[in-house]
Amino acid sequence: MQKYRLLAPGPVPLPKRVLKALAEPALHHRTPLFNHHLEFCFSELQKVFQTSQPVLIQTATGSGVMESAVVNTLSPEDEVLCIVGGKFGERWVQIAQSYGIKVHRFDVSWGEALELDQLEAKLKEQTQVKAVLFQACETSTGTLFPVQAISQLVDQICPEALVIVDAITAMGCFHMPMEEWNLDVVVAGSQKAFMLPTGLGFIGVSEKALLASRESQCPKFYWDWSHELKNYPQATRFSSANSLIRALSEVLHLFSEVGMKTVYERCQNLAETSRWAASELGLEVFSSSPSPSVTAIQLPHEVEGEKLRLWLEEERNVTVMGGQDQLKNRILRVGHMGAITNEDMKVFFQNLGEGLKKPRSSDFEDELSKRLQASEEFFL
Ligand SMILES: *Cc1c(COP(=O)(O)O)cnc(C)c1O
């Protein structure tokens, strides 16, 4: 069998030094040695989020910290606006409704760019909302939303409202300065750009969000930020996921050694190269506002996407994701986060061409290599 290649938009392949850290003996989470790792992580996370306010760590998947964001800042009966352009936008709606929060929807056709003037009109109708919730990148469609512009509109039209961003496939992928852009709650997860196994959630909390959290009436126990903040930055309230935190400190060391610019450039390069390679294979990119972190490749109508995806996985040992719901069978989603090597990308596109029985020009592979080499495999 050929080497396994993981090109999903999370979970992602892990750098060697992360694998090594994960193999270290367990540390107790109330020891000076562990404390040292945790405090380093807290202070480096602020640099990645570009905020001087706390970035909390809770042991959970990404959806867990989305829920944490909602239950800590809002109350039942509050009204919020959710921007819904795919599966993860729907998740904000489901979480908020689970707590009796009244949701107004701003629907964006899946894969289409958000129209700011339409959003402006919607906000003007709903100036009473307590928060606006959206994705920086909607992973289910590979679509980037204009985070800064959305935040500016909310500040102009609903200055009281919190800006709550699911940045799970954005933070660590591209420039998104939390403080400068006035984002109130920003959530991220370990198994995407942070190159770790699933299990850690990160939550950047602005001063305004902290104030809101003191008023919030949603029921909560595990998620309650007030206890996390009491211990911050010396400890987490419950047992820290000690192996994951040590691996996180390895990643944050790596980020600080190479610089975030290099990290962002890698993501951008893989995205641009994927768009180019797709078009060489006669395919189109699904989204009209494609993200640097994941590319959704649209498949020709005669191709059954799920069959192709399974063939890649079972016959070629390459994992990419398909589409969900209305996009089932219609797209393949290839991720650009984590320790994806040039070789992984080449193997994927070679096999995709074969699977689609698309003749490739003789220069295709040379040009593909050349483009990939333009960014650094900084995680090797
Ligand atoms: C991966 C992802 C999540 C979280 O998914 P989990 O499976 O709960 O970790 C949330 N939002 C977006 C945009 C994602 O890409």
XYZ file of C-alpha atoms in Angstrom, residues 33-363:
331
model
C 7.144 21.846 34.693
C 3.657 21.586 33.236
C 2.868 25.111 34.368
C 5.773 26.376 32.397
C 4.319 24.828 29.199
C 0.834 26.130 29.916
C 1.910 29.704 30.583
C 4.019 29.677 27.438
C 0.980 28.484 25.452
C -1.278 31.174 26.896
C 1.133 33.951 26.066
C 1.939 32.671 22.557
C -1.744 32.174 21.736
C -2.248 35.894 22.339
C 0.364 36.550 19.654
C -1.328 34.239 17.150
C -4.744 35.799 17.885
C -3.142 39.260 17.975
C -4.848 40.292 21.174
C -3.750 41.531 24.583
C -6.848 39.920 26.161
C -7.006 36.307 27.378
C -7.174 33.394 24.971
C -8.699 30.553 26.994
C -8.104 26.859 26.405
C -10.919 24.355 26.933
C -10.669 20.626 26.293
C -13.177 20.080 23.514
C -13.650 19.861 19.767
C -14.314 23.039 17.828
C -18.073 22.719 18.254
C -17.537 22.602 22.014
C -15.870 25.989 22.078
C -18.544 27.372 19.744
C -21.047 26.346 22.416
C -18.785 27.857 25.076
C -18.836 31.180 23.210
C -22.639 31.202 23.117
C -23.354 30.103 26.701
C -20.867 32.536 28.209
C -21.950 35.692 26.419
C -25.703 35.351 25.803
C -28.954 34.643 27.639
C -32.158 32.782 26.738
C -34.569 35.118 24.870
C -31.703 37.222 23.512
C -31.868 37.869 19.793
C -28.860 37.208 17.573
C -28.067 37.292 13.865
C -26.379 34.242 12.351
C -24.772 34.433 8.929
C -25.443 31.038 7.382
C -23.535 29.961 4.293
C -23.080 26.250 4.963
C -22.951 23.445 7.528
C -21.024 25.376 10.155
C -23.237 28.440 9.899
C -26.147 26.078 10.617
C -24.251 24.917 13.688
C -24.289 28.423 15.197
C -28.065 28.441 14.676
C -28.515 25.032 16.325
C -26.349 25.902 19.323
C -28.087 29.237 19.927
C -31.566 27.711 19.559
C -30.667 24.941 22.016
C -30.434 27.649 24.705
C -33.665 29.407 23.789
C -31.903 32.240 21.993
C -33.938 33.778 19.164
C -32.066 33.483 15.882
C -32.454 35.769 12.872
C -30.801 34.279 9.815
C -28.843 35.981 7.089
C -28.578 33.247 4.476
C -25.811 33.305 1.900
C -26.069 30.815 -0.985
C -23.573 28.046 -0.365
C -20.252 28.895 -1.996
C -21.157 32.476 -2.825
C -19.429 35.614 -1.644
C -21.257 37.547 1.055
C -22.905 40.766 -0.236
C -22.063 43.472 2.276
C -24.857 45.836 1.217
C -27.433 43.086 1.817
C -25.930 42.381 5.216
C -26.029 46.104 5.979
C -29.750 46.193 5.152
C -30.388 43.153 7.336
C -28.506 44.657 10.272
C -30.527 47.859 9.957
C -33.707 45.779 10.393
C -32.306 43.990 13.429
C -30.467 46.611 15.444
C -31.668 44.963 18.677
C -29.461 41.870 18.240
C -27.034 41.069 21.044
C -24.535 39.340 18.787
C -23.664 38.562 15.193
C -22.250 35.080 14.688
C -20.486 33.821 11.575
C -17.592 31.803 10.151
C -14.371 33.438 8.973
C -14.096 30.500 6.588
C -17.106 28.251 5.947
C -15.264 24.935 5.665
C -18.195 23.035 4.140
C -18.009 25.144 0.972
C -14.425 26.470 1.086
C -15.700 30.057 1.299
C -13.949 33.003 2.891
C -16.113 35.692 4.516
C -14.954 39.330 4.803
C -14.347 39.298 8.546
C -13.060 42.837 8.982
C -15.795 44.391 6.838
C -18.514 42.453 8.692
C -17.096 43.579 12.019
C -17.022 47.218 10.844
C -20.661 47.040 9.727
C -21.728 45.611 13.079
C -19.816 48.368 14.891
C -21.515 51.045 12.787
C -25.065 49.720 12.826
C -25.344 47.659 16.037
C -22.552 49.054 18.215
C -23.777 47.133 21.268
C -23.664 43.748 19.550
C -20.843 41.274 20.020
C -18.952 40.013 16.981
C -18.535 36.251 17.482
C -16.358 34.486 14.935
C -15.836 30.800 14.253
C -12.230 31.022 13.080
C -11.587 27.291 13.246
C -10.247 27.183 9.681
C -8.972 30.772 9.757
C -6.864 31.443 12.850
C -3.330 30.350 11.975
C -4.219 30.262 8.250
C -4.216 33.957 7.432
C -3.898 37.404 8.977
C -6.860 38.007 11.306
C -5.859 40.422 14.076
C -8.530 40.008 16.724
C -8.022 43.296 18.537
C -7.420 45.541 15.537
C -10.535 44.201 13.806
C -12.682 44.543 16.950
C -13.662 40.890 17.158
C -15.215 39.993 20.506
C -15.075 36.228 20.635
C -12.856 34.217 18.315
C -12.831 30.428 18.504
C -10.266 28.042 17.037
C -9.549 24.324 17.318
C -6.438 22.202 17.600
C -6.957 19.817 14.660
C -6.881 22.461 11.951
C -4.169 25.114 11.508
C -2.676 24.297 14.916
C -1.354 20.971 13.564
C -2.444 18.921 16.585
C -4.789 16.040 17.263
C -8.426 16.912 17.928
C -9.219 17.906 21.504
C -8.258 21.494 22.331
C -10.403 24.555 21.737
C -9.089 28.129 21.947
C -11.255 31.141 22.710
C -10.094 34.716 22.371
C -12.246 36.949 24.573
C -12.381 40.755 24.230
C -13.039 43.096 27.124
C -16.546 43.691 25.833
C -17.162 39.926 25.719
C -15.861 39.618 29.296
C -18.353 42.231 30.434
C -21.131 40.402 28.580
C -20.104 37.152 30.253
C -20.881 38.648 33.677
C -24.477 39.263 32.572
C -25.002 36.019 30.690
C -27.815 33.820 32.010
C -27.369 30.687 29.913
C -27.005 27.572 32.076
C -23.409 26.320 32.192
C -21.014 24.417 34.362
C -18.120 22.910 32.405
C -17.917 25.864 30.010
C -18.079 28.673 32.595
C -15.378 31.240 31.772
C -15.452 32.889 35.202
C -13.676 29.877 36.715
C -11.180 29.672 33.862
C -10.399 33.353 34.308
C -9.812 32.956 38.041
C -7.014 30.477 37.281
C -5.695 32.224 34.175
C -2.832 32.100 33.185
C -1.458 29.672 35.809
C -3.860 26.797 35.311
C -7.033 25.563 33.691
C -9.999 24.880 35.952
C -10.207 21.122 35.270
C -7.439 18.629 34.397
C -5.484 20.087 31.520
C -5.117 17.843 28.480
C -1.431 17.667 29.397
C -0.105 15.805 26.335
C -1.986 18.059 23.949
C -0.820 21.205 25.737
C 2.794 20.084 25.515
C 2.348 19.364 21.842
C 0.727 22.798 21.489
C 3.767 24.427 23.044
C 5.850 22.659 20.369
C 3.638 24.103 17.601
C 3.735 27.583 19.116
C 7.532 27.364 19.326
C 7.549 26.397 15.666
C 5.237 29.295 14.735
C 7.404 31.753 16.616
C 10.629 30.404 15.086
C 9.445 30.628 11.480
C 7.060 33.575 11.921
C 3.354 33.630 11.117
C 4.062 35.162 7.724
C 5.715 31.910 6.651
C 2.819 29.896 8.088
C 0.248 32.001 6.200
C 2.288 31.865 2.992
C 2.263 28.078 3.054
C -1.512 27.978 3.319
C -1.919 30.585 0.591
C 0.494 28.760 -1.692
C -1.296 25.414 -1.326
C -4.616 27.140 -2.030
C -3.347 28.948 -5.124
C -1.602 25.831 -6.386
C -4.777 23.795 -5.889
C -6.835 26.320 -7.863
C -4.270 26.231 -10.643
C -4.045 22.422 -10.688
C -7.836 22.072 -10.694
C -8.115 24.338 -13.710
C -5.344 22.398 -15.504
C -7.506 19.302 -14.981
C -10.465 21.132 -16.498
C -12.186 21.598 -13.129
C -13.621 24.648 -11.453
C -13.335 25.902 -7.921
C -16.773 25.736 -6.289
C -16.641 28.928 -4.229
C -16.692 32.406 -5.723
C -14.766 33.591 -2.643
C -12.265 30.771 -2.126
C -10.491 30.418 1.198
C -6.736 30.008 1.713
C -7.387 27.145 4.147
C -9.522 24.750 2.076
C -10.356 24.415 -1.616
C -13.675 22.951 -2.733
C -13.187 21.535 -6.224
C -16.357 21.243 -8.249
C -16.791 17.925 -10.059
C -18.279 17.448 -13.529
C -21.939 16.329 -13.445
C -21.179 12.851 -14.783
C -18.782 12.145 -11.888
C -20.123 10.655 -8.686
C -18.127 12.469 -6.040
C -18.472 9.967 -3.242
C -17.309 7.101 -5.474
C -14.272 9.096 -6.533
C -13.501 10.041 -2.937
C -13.731 6.422 -1.824
C -11.545 5.284 -4.714
C -8.880 7.806 -3.677
C -9.085 6.572 -0.099
C -9.319 2.821 -0.652
C -7.160 2.398 -3.735
C -4.687 5.257 -3.351
C -4.612 5.803 0.412
C -5.364 9.528 0.040
C -8.036 11.149 2.207
C -9.865 14.257 1.076
C -13.408 15.214 2.027
C -16.534 15.268 -0.100
C -19.514 17.586 0.096
C -22.360 17.383 2.588
C -26.123 17.862 2.169
C -26.820 19.809 -1.030
C -23.159 19.415 -2.063
C -23.084 15.627 -1.656
C -21.298 14.072 -4.655
C -20.668 17.493 -6.196
C -17.368 18.639 -4.681
C -14.096 17.404 -3.222
C -12.600 19.455 -0.414
C -8.849 19.518 -0.022
C -7.335 21.122 3.061
C -4.266 23.360 3.178
C -3.585 23.312 6.926
C -1.139 21.180 8.906
C 2.018 19.410 7.815
C 0.965 18.808 4.206
C 4.082 18.235 2.107
C 4.694 19.031 -1.549
C 4.741 15.278 -2.125
C 1.268 14.903 -0.561
C -0.099 17.539 -2.924
C 1.531 15.985 -5.994
C 0.261 12.512 -5.158
C -3.241 13.876 -4.649
C -3.403 15.747 -7.943
C -1.799 12.895 -9.901
C -4.399 10.515 -8.536
C -7.241 12.958 -9.027
C -6.263 13.271 -12.693
C -6.174 9.499 -12.988
C -9.460 9.021 -11.175
C -11.148 11.490 -13.514
C -9.370 10.019 -16.552
C -8.223 13.491 -17.462
C -5.215 13.721 -19.722
C -2.666 16.054 -18.168
C -0.268 18.132 -20.187
C 3.284 16.800 -20.006
C 4.437 19.887 -18.165
